[in-house]
Structures are given as structure tokens and as C-alpha cells.
């Protein structure tokens, strides 16, 4: 089905801009909403002027009045550096902003896909993490503005669904990377690549043996589309790559692909930094027939190529 009017909140962000590309390519009319707190006009510059693309500068903490058949809610800073910069703003986006998005959907009769996060599992005591796991989150820690905000947003989605029969879909995103990640957003993939390209040692926190799973952006966007357009489950459904790597393995891969010889250095582990993070994607496989296709080496090569162009342009 194409030719729908689709609203993407946070549409000028890393993931949002790739989603807008895909929806326009599919033939949908896309309304991109962003307040540019962490998004960038550069990410959607190539879409400006396209007949099926519209950009609105707006903060979803304030009510929004547009018409749409589907809404992808991606509005929220996602890197620790960004969401801890203004924690009150972060939690308001996930709570007040979520209420506004759901209210808009209720008025329009739109289906909402909300992008939640693996951070709701906190520092997990169950591994890998299935959707049934309730998490181990510090409600007053430095990451709580994001973790707890996203947990409340999921609750709001479910309660709007139960109270108003609103069509909702919830996905939980695990670490995703690729072109258009901000070079200075503080996430591990961008940190390692930029350090390597500038000949600096790659910073490992703790012993570097904590693990993450890394999903390439194109695979994740495919998961979004499939989740939105299926009718078997409202979720939540984990979307991520079940391949698990230590931070040291990731650093070694970045050094190898970039050809950098700068080595690694160690810093203390930040508070509440999860030791393990890996998705159980059996529900995504069952309901969406979805599994990531891009391996870490392929994805890193494409991402490093993007950052090389960014560095050369500066």
C-alpha cells in the first residue's frame, strides 16, 4: 500500500531522515516534523522541494494539528550526550510529547508506531533480552530521563489502545548505526570512527568487555515499515542485530577498516552503563519475517566512508 499521508516526528534525525527517504521512495506523502534539538536540516536537505515531502519545524511538547494516516514517532534525543544535555526536555518529549502524538492520532484515526528503546531494559539481569523482561532500571540515575521517559511512553501507547482502540505499534530499538549519525553524538560507533580518522586512541570504558549488538540503519528501517504495516501484533517487538560484540572487538574492527594505528586507551566505566545488551528477535522473525541482513564489517565500511566525506568537507 502506498500513497498514504505519513507523519514522521523527529524526521530530521539520524533514523528519521532515513525513514523519510524510504517512505518518499515508496510513494507516500511525508510530513517531517522536527524541532532540530538533535536533528539536522542537512539530513533531509536532499528532500526539500520534493513534491511528496513537507518539513515543519515544531516541538511535539506543544500540540500539533495536521492530517495523517500513519504516524512514526521518533521524536526524542537518543544518545546519552544529547538526552543528558537537557534531561527535563528529554522526559517531557517522551511524556507530554507522546500524549500530544497519541491525541493527534486519535483525532485523525491514524495508526502510530512508537520507537521505544532497549534502554528500558536498563542493566539487564536476563540475557539476551526478550520483550517479556521488565528490566533493571535506576529510576533516579543519570540515564533515567531517557529510560523512564520511554517506559512511560510505552504505557501511554498501551493505555490509549485499551481506552480508545487506537491502533498502536511499539518497537524497541537496539544499538543502530550508519551514515548521518552525528559525528559528535557520543555513541560508541561514531566515537570510535572519528577517533580513528583523526589518529587518536579509541576510548574504551572499563575493561572494554561490555557487549552491544549493532544493527545497520537500513535493516532497522525495514523493520519499522514491516511493523507498521502488519496486523498480527501491537508489540512491543525488539528490533536489533542479535550478533553480540564486546567494545574491544568493535574498536579492533574500526582500527582494521580505517587502517588507523592509534590503538586504544581506557577510562572509568560511567554510572549505570549496561554490561550486556543483545536482543531476542524471535518475535520480529515470527510476526515481521524480519532479520538483519547487513553484517558488522559491511555496515562499518559504509559508515566509515560517510564519516571520511564529512571530515574532508570540514
Short mmCIF file of N, CA and C in Angstrom, two decimals, residues 131-260:
data_model
loop_
_atom_site.label_atom_id
_atom_site.label_comp_id
_atom_site.label_asym_id
_atom_site.label_seq_id
_atom_site.Cartn_x
_atom_site.Cartn_y
_atom_site.Cartn_z
N UNK A 131 11.09 -9.48 25.03
CA UNK A 131 10.15 -8.39 25.30
C UNK A 131 9.43 -8.56 26.64
N UNK A 132 9.36 -9.81 27.14
CA UNK A 132 8.66 -10.06 28.42
C UNK A 132 9.48 -9.60 29.63
N UNK A 133 10.77 -9.34 29.44
CA UNK A 133 11.62 -8.92 30.56
C UNK A 133 11.28 -7.48 30.95
N UNK A 134 11.05 -7.24 32.24
CA UNK A 134 10.62 -5.93 32.70
C UNK A 134 11.77 -4.96 32.93
N UNK A 135 12.99 -5.44 32.97
CA UNK A 135 14.12 -4.53 33.04
C UNK A 135 14.67 -4.31 34.43
N UNK A 136 15.85 -3.69 34.47
CA UNK A 136 16.57 -3.36 35.71
C UNK A 136 17.07 -1.94 35.57
N UNK A 137 16.17 -0.98 35.82
CA UNK A 137 16.44 0.43 35.54
C UNK A 137 16.56 1.22 36.84
N UNK A 138 17.55 2.10 36.90
CA UNK A 138 17.69 3.02 38.02
C UNK A 138 16.79 4.23 37.75
N UNK A 139 15.68 4.40 38.52
CA UNK A 139 14.73 5.47 38.22
C UNK A 139 15.22 6.87 38.57
N UNK A 140 16.35 6.98 39.29
CA UNK A 140 16.87 8.30 39.65
C UNK A 140 18.31 8.50 39.17
N UNK A 141 18.78 7.63 38.29
CA UNK A 141 20.15 7.74 37.79
C UNK A 141 20.27 8.73 36.64
N UNK A 142 21.49 8.95 36.15
CA UNK A 142 21.71 9.94 35.09
C UNK A 142 21.04 9.58 33.76
N UNK A 143 20.70 8.31 33.56
CA UNK A 143 20.05 7.90 32.32
C UNK A 143 18.54 7.81 32.46
N UNK A 144 18.02 8.10 33.66
CA UNK A 144 16.60 7.87 33.93
C UNK A 144 15.68 8.75 33.10
N UNK A 145 16.13 9.95 32.74
CA UNK A 145 15.26 10.84 31.95
C UNK A 145 14.87 10.17 30.63
N UNK A 146 15.77 9.40 30.08
CA UNK A 146 15.52 8.70 28.82
C UNK A 146 14.85 7.34 29.08
N UNK A 147 15.44 6.54 29.97
CA UNK A 147 14.93 5.19 30.24
C UNK A 147 13.48 5.24 30.73
N UNK A 148 13.24 6.05 31.75
CA UNK A 148 11.89 6.09 32.34
C UNK A 148 10.91 6.82 31.44
N UNK A 149 11.39 7.84 30.72
CA UNK A 149 10.52 8.52 29.76
C UNK A 149 9.99 7.56 28.71
N UNK A 150 10.87 6.72 28.20
CA UNK A 150 10.47 5.74 27.18
C UNK A 150 9.56 4.67 27.76
N UNK A 151 9.74 4.32 29.02
CA UNK A 151 8.85 3.34 29.66
C UNK A 151 7.45 3.92 29.81
N UNK A 152 7.37 5.19 30.21
CA UNK A 152 6.07 5.86 30.32
C UNK A 152 5.41 5.95 28.94
N UNK A 153 6.20 6.26 27.91
CA UNK A 153 5.65 6.37 26.55
C UNK A 153 5.01 5.07 26.11
N UNK A 154 5.64 3.94 26.42
CA UNK A 154 5.05 2.64 26.09
C UNK A 154 3.72 2.45 26.82
N UNK A 155 3.70 2.82 28.10
CA UNK A 155 2.47 2.70 28.89
C UNK A 155 1.35 3.57 28.30
N UNK A 156 1.69 4.77 27.87
CA UNK A 156 0.70 5.65 27.25
C UNK A 156 0.13 5.02 25.98
N UNK A 157 1.00 4.46 25.16
CA UNK A 157 0.54 3.81 23.92
C UNK A 157 -0.45 2.70 24.23
N UNK A 158 -0.09 1.84 25.18
CA UNK A 158 -0.96 0.71 25.52
C UNK A 158 -2.29 1.20 26.07
N UNK A 159 -2.26 2.23 26.91
CA UNK A 159 -3.50 2.70 27.53
C UNK A 159 -4.40 3.45 26.55
N UNK A 160 -3.81 4.16 25.58
CA UNK A 160 -4.63 4.75 24.51
C UNK A 160 -5.25 3.65 23.65
N UNK A 161 -4.51 2.58 23.45
CA UNK A 161 -5.04 1.45 22.69
C UNK A 161 -6.22 0.81 23.44
N UNK A 162 -6.07 0.60 24.74
CA UNK A 162 -7.13 -0.05 25.52
C UNK A 162 -8.34 0.86 25.72
N UNK A 163 -8.08 2.14 25.97
CA UNK A 163 -9.18 3.06 26.28
C UNK A 163 -9.90 3.56 25.03
N UNK A 164 -9.17 3.75 23.93
CA UNK A 164 -9.73 4.39 22.74
C UNK A 164 -9.63 3.54 21.48
N UNK A 165 -9.16 2.27 21.64
CA UNK A 165 -8.99 1.38 20.50
C UNK A 165 -8.06 1.99 19.44
N UNK A 166 -7.15 2.84 19.89
CA UNK A 166 -6.18 3.44 18.97
C UNK A 166 -5.23 2.36 18.45
N UNK A 167 -4.97 2.40 17.16
CA UNK A 167 -4.04 1.43 16.57
C UNK A 167 -2.62 1.87 16.88
N UNK A 168 -1.91 1.09 17.69
CA UNK A 168 -0.53 1.41 18.04
C UNK A 168 0.39 0.24 17.70
N UNK A 169 1.65 0.58 17.48
CA UNK A 169 2.71 -0.40 17.28
C UNK A 169 3.91 0.10 18.08
N UNK A 170 4.57 -0.81 18.81
CA UNK A 170 5.73 -0.43 19.63
C UNK A 170 6.92 -1.28 19.23
N UNK A 171 8.03 -0.61 18.88
CA UNK A 171 9.28 -1.33 18.65
C UNK A 171 10.31 -0.85 19.66
N UNK A 172 11.18 -1.77 20.06
CA UNK A 172 12.28 -1.42 20.96
C UNK A 172 13.58 -1.53 20.17
N UNK A 173 14.23 -0.39 19.99
CA UNK A 173 15.42 -0.31 19.14
C UNK A 173 16.68 -0.61 19.95
N UNK A 174 17.48 -1.54 19.45
CA UNK A 174 18.81 -1.78 20.00
C UNK A 174 19.82 -0.97 19.18
N UNK A 175 21.05 -0.90 19.65
CA UNK A 175 22.07 -0.03 19.04
C UNK A 175 22.03 -0.08 17.51
N UNK A 176 21.86 1.08 16.92
CA UNK A 176 21.80 1.21 15.46
C UNK A 176 22.84 2.23 15.02
N UNK A 177 23.43 2.01 13.86
CA UNK A 177 24.48 2.89 13.37
C UNK A 177 24.37 3.01 11.86
N UNK A 178 25.10 3.97 11.30
CA UNK A 178 25.11 4.14 9.86
C UNK A 178 25.34 5.59 9.49
N UNK A 179 25.34 5.90 8.20
CA UNK A 179 25.50 7.28 7.73
C UNK A 179 24.45 8.20 8.36
N UNK A 180 24.86 9.44 8.60
CA UNK A 180 24.06 10.53 9.18
C UNK A 180 24.04 10.52 10.70
N UNK A 181 24.65 9.52 11.36
CA UNK A 181 24.85 9.66 12.80
C UNK A 181 25.73 10.88 13.00
N UNK A 182 25.37 11.74 13.93
CA UNK A 182 26.17 12.94 14.17
C UNK A 182 27.56 12.54 14.65
N UNK A 183 28.60 13.11 14.07
CA UNK A 183 29.97 12.71 14.44
C UNK A 183 30.28 12.89 15.92
N UNK A 184 29.62 13.85 16.57
CA UNK A 184 29.91 14.15 17.97
C UNK A 184 28.76 13.76 18.90
N UNK A 185 27.97 12.76 18.52
CA UNK A 185 26.80 12.46 19.35
C UNK A 185 27.13 11.63 20.58
N UNK A 186 28.38 11.18 20.69
CA UNK A 186 28.79 10.49 21.91
C UNK A 186 28.53 9.00 21.93
N UNK A 187 27.95 8.44 20.85
CA UNK A 187 27.72 7.00 20.82
C UNK A 187 28.98 6.28 20.36
N UNK A 188 29.07 5.02 20.72
CA UNK A 188 30.35 4.32 20.60
C UNK A 188 30.83 4.19 19.16
N UNK A 189 29.94 3.90 18.21
CA UNK A 189 30.39 3.71 16.82
C UNK A 189 30.96 5.01 16.26
N UNK A 190 30.23 6.11 16.42
CA UNK A 190 30.71 7.40 15.92
C UNK A 190 31.97 7.84 16.66
N UNK A 191 32.01 7.59 17.99
CA UNK A 191 33.22 7.94 18.76
C UNK A 191 34.45 7.23 18.21
N UNK A 192 34.34 5.92 18.05
CA UNK A 192 35.48 5.12 17.60
C UNK A 192 35.93 5.55 16.19
N UNK A 193 34.97 5.74 15.30
CA UNK A 193 35.33 6.07 13.92
C UNK A 193 36.01 7.43 13.86
N UNK A 194 35.44 8.43 14.53
CA UNK A 194 36.04 9.76 14.47
C UNK A 194 37.42 9.79 15.12
N UNK A 195 37.58 9.05 16.23
CA UNK A 195 38.90 8.99 16.87
C UNK A 195 39.91 8.34 15.93
N UNK A 196 39.49 7.26 15.26
CA UNK A 196 40.39 6.56 14.34
C UNK A 196 40.78 7.46 13.16
N UNK A 197 39.80 8.15 12.60
CA UNK A 197 40.07 9.00 11.43
C UNK A 197 40.97 10.18 11.77
N UNK A 198 40.95 10.60 13.06
CA UNK A 198 41.79 11.71 13.48
C UNK A 198 43.09 11.24 14.14
N UNK A 199 43.35 9.94 14.05
CA UNK A 199 44.61 9.41 14.58
C UNK A 199 44.71 9.41 16.09
N UNK A 200 43.56 9.39 16.78
CA UNK A 200 43.56 9.39 18.24
C UNK A 200 43.29 7.98 18.76
N UNK A 201 43.76 7.65 19.97
CA UNK A 201 43.45 6.34 20.55
C UNK A 201 41.93 6.20 20.77
N UNK A 202 41.41 5.00 20.55
CA UNK A 202 39.98 4.75 20.74
C UNK A 202 39.72 4.55 22.23
N UNK A 203 38.72 5.28 22.77
CA UNK A 203 38.46 5.26 24.21
C UNK A 203 37.54 4.11 24.59
N UNK A 204 38.08 3.17 25.38
CA UNK A 204 37.29 2.08 25.94
C UNK A 204 36.96 2.43 27.39
N UNK A 205 35.73 2.15 27.81
CA UNK A 205 35.34 2.41 29.19
C UNK A 205 35.36 1.09 29.97
N UNK A 206 35.92 1.13 31.17
CA UNK A 206 36.10 -0.10 31.92
C UNK A 206 37.10 -1.00 31.22
N UNK A 207 36.84 -2.31 31.24
CA UNK A 207 37.77 -3.26 30.61
C UNK A 207 37.49 -3.46 29.12
N UNK A 208 36.41 -2.82 28.62
CA UNK A 208 36.08 -2.94 27.20
C UNK A 208 35.42 -4.26 26.85
N UNK A 209 35.02 -5.02 27.86
CA UNK A 209 34.41 -6.33 27.61
C UNK A 209 32.88 -6.29 27.69
N UNK A 210 32.31 -5.10 28.00
CA UNK A 210 30.85 -4.99 27.95
C UNK A 210 30.40 -5.16 26.49
N UNK A 211 29.22 -5.72 26.30
CA UNK A 211 28.78 -6.07 24.95
C UNK A 211 27.61 -5.22 24.47
N UNK A 212 27.52 -5.09 23.16
CA UNK A 212 26.39 -4.45 22.49
C UNK A 212 26.12 -5.22 21.19
N UNK A 213 24.93 -5.04 20.66
CA UNK A 213 24.61 -5.56 19.33
C UNK A 213 24.44 -4.35 18.42
N UNK A 214 24.89 -4.46 17.20
CA UNK A 214 24.90 -3.30 16.30
C UNK A 214 24.11 -3.60 15.03
N UNK A 215 23.03 -2.84 14.84
CA UNK A 215 22.14 -3.03 13.69
C UNK A 215 22.36 -1.89 12.70
N UNK A 216 22.56 -2.24 11.43
CA UNK A 216 22.77 -1.21 10.41
C UNK A 216 21.43 -0.53 10.10
N UNK A 217 21.48 0.76 9.85
CA UNK A 217 20.27 1.58 9.75
C UNK A 217 19.27 1.07 8.71
N UNK A 218 19.74 0.63 7.55
CA UNK A 218 18.81 0.17 6.51
C UNK A 218 17.98 -1.02 6.98
N UNK A 219 18.61 -1.92 7.74
CA UNK A 219 17.88 -3.07 8.28
C UNK A 219 16.81 -2.62 9.26
N UNK A 220 17.15 -1.66 10.10
CA UNK A 220 16.19 -1.18 11.10
C UNK A 220 14.98 -0.53 10.44
N UNK A 221 15.21 0.30 9.43
CA UNK A 221 14.11 0.99 8.75
C UNK A 221 13.17 -0.03 8.10
N UNK A 222 13.73 -1.09 7.55
CA UNK A 222 12.90 -2.18 7.01
C UNK A 222 12.01 -2.76 8.10
N UNK A 223 12.57 -2.91 9.30
CA UNK A 223 11.78 -3.41 10.44
C UNK A 223 10.64 -2.47 10.81
N UNK A 224 10.92 -1.15 10.80
CA UNK A 224 9.86 -0.16 11.06
C UNK A 224 8.69 -0.34 10.10
N UNK A 225 9.01 -0.39 8.80
CA UNK A 225 7.97 -0.46 7.77
C UNK A 225 7.13 -1.72 7.94
N UNK A 226 7.81 -2.83 8.18
CA UNK A 226 7.09 -4.10 8.35
C UNK A 226 6.21 -4.09 9.60
N UNK A 227 6.73 -3.49 10.68
CA UNK A 227 5.95 -3.44 11.92
C UNK A 227 4.71 -2.57 11.75
N UNK A 228 4.87 -1.44 11.10
CA UNK A 228 3.74 -0.53 10.90
C UNK A 228 2.63 -1.18 10.09
N UNK A 229 2.99 -1.95 9.09
CA UNK A 229 2.01 -2.41 8.11
C UNK A 229 1.50 -3.83 8.33
N UNK A 230 1.84 -4.43 9.48
CA UNK A 230 1.29 -5.75 9.80
C UNK A 230 0.16 -5.61 10.82
N UNK A 231 -0.65 -6.64 10.95
CA UNK A 231 -1.83 -6.56 11.82
C UNK A 231 -1.86 -7.67 12.87
N UNK A 232 -0.76 -8.38 13.05
CA UNK A 232 -0.76 -9.51 13.99
C UNK A 232 -0.40 -9.12 15.42
N UNK A 233 0.38 -8.06 15.61
CA UNK A 233 0.80 -7.69 16.96
C UNK A 233 0.95 -6.18 17.09
N UNK A 234 0.67 -5.67 18.29
CA UNK A 234 0.94 -4.25 18.55
C UNK A 234 2.31 -4.08 19.19
N UNK A 235 2.92 -5.20 19.58
CA UNK A 235 4.23 -5.15 20.21
C UNK A 235 4.10 -5.12 21.73
N UNK A 236 5.19 -4.79 22.40
CA UNK A 236 6.47 -4.37 21.82
C UNK A 236 7.22 -5.50 21.13
N UNK A 237 8.01 -5.10 20.12
CA UNK A 237 8.85 -6.03 19.37
C UNK A 237 10.27 -5.47 19.33
N UNK A 238 11.23 -6.30 19.72
CA UNK A 238 12.64 -5.91 19.65
C UNK A 238 13.10 -5.84 18.21
N UNK A 239 13.81 -4.76 17.86
CA UNK A 239 14.47 -4.66 16.56
C UNK A 239 15.95 -4.37 16.80
N UNK A 240 16.79 -5.28 16.41
CA UNK A 240 18.23 -5.12 16.59
C UNK A 240 18.93 -6.31 15.99
N UNK A 241 20.23 -6.27 16.00
CA UNK A 241 21.03 -7.36 15.45
C UNK A 241 21.46 -8.27 16.59
N UNK A 242 21.11 -9.55 16.55
CA UNK A 242 21.46 -10.45 17.66
C UNK A 242 22.94 -10.80 17.72
N UNK A 243 23.74 -10.36 16.74
CA UNK A 243 25.19 -10.56 16.83
C UNK A 243 25.74 -9.70 17.95
N UNK A 244 26.49 -10.30 18.86
CA UNK A 244 26.95 -9.60 20.07
C UNK A 244 28.46 -9.40 20.02
N UNK A 245 28.90 -8.16 20.28
CA UNK A 245 30.32 -7.84 20.21
C UNK A 245 30.73 -7.07 21.46
N UNK A 246 31.95 -7.33 21.93
CA UNK A 246 32.49 -6.50 23.01
C UNK A 246 32.94 -5.17 22.43
N UNK A 247 33.07 -4.19 23.29
CA UNK A 247 33.56 -2.88 22.84
C UNK A 247 34.98 -3.00 22.28
N UNK A 248 35.76 -3.91 22.84
CA UNK A 248 37.12 -4.12 22.35
C UNK A 248 37.10 -4.69 20.94
N UNK A 249 36.18 -5.63 20.67
CA UNK A 249 36.06 -6.20 19.31
C UNK A 249 35.64 -5.13 18.31
N UNK A 250 34.71 -4.26 18.72
CA UNK A 250 34.27 -3.18 17.85
C UNK A 250 35.44 -2.24 17.54
N UNK A 251 36.18 -1.89 18.57
CA UNK A 251 37.33 -0.99 18.38
C UNK A 251 38.35 -1.61 17.42
N UNK A 252 38.61 -2.90 17.59
CA UNK A 252 39.56 -3.58 16.70
C UNK A 252 39.07 -3.56 15.25
N UNK A 253 37.76 -3.76 15.06
CA UNK A 253 37.19 -3.74 13.70
C UNK A 253 37.34 -2.34 13.07
N UNK A 254 37.08 -1.29 13.85
CA UNK A 254 37.21 0.08 13.34
C UNK A 254 38.66 0.38 12.97
N UNK A 255 39.59 -0.02 13.83
CA UNK A 255 41.01 0.20 13.54
C UNK A 255 41.43 -0.53 12.26
N UNK A 256 40.93 -1.74 12.11
CA UNK A 256 41.28 -2.55 10.93
C UNK A 256 40.76 -1.91 9.64
N UNK A 257 39.49 -1.49 9.64
CA UNK A 257 38.87 -0.97 8.41
C UNK A 257 39.43 0.41 8.05
N UNK A 258 39.67 1.24 9.08
CA UNK A 258 40.20 2.58 8.79
C UNK A 258 41.70 2.56 8.50
N UNK A 259 42.38 1.50 8.95
CA UNK A 259 43.83 1.44 8.80
C UNK A 259 44.56 2.27 9.83
N UNK A 260 43.85 2.72 10.86
CA UNK A 260 44.46 3.55 11.90
C UNK A 260 45.38 2.72 12.78
#
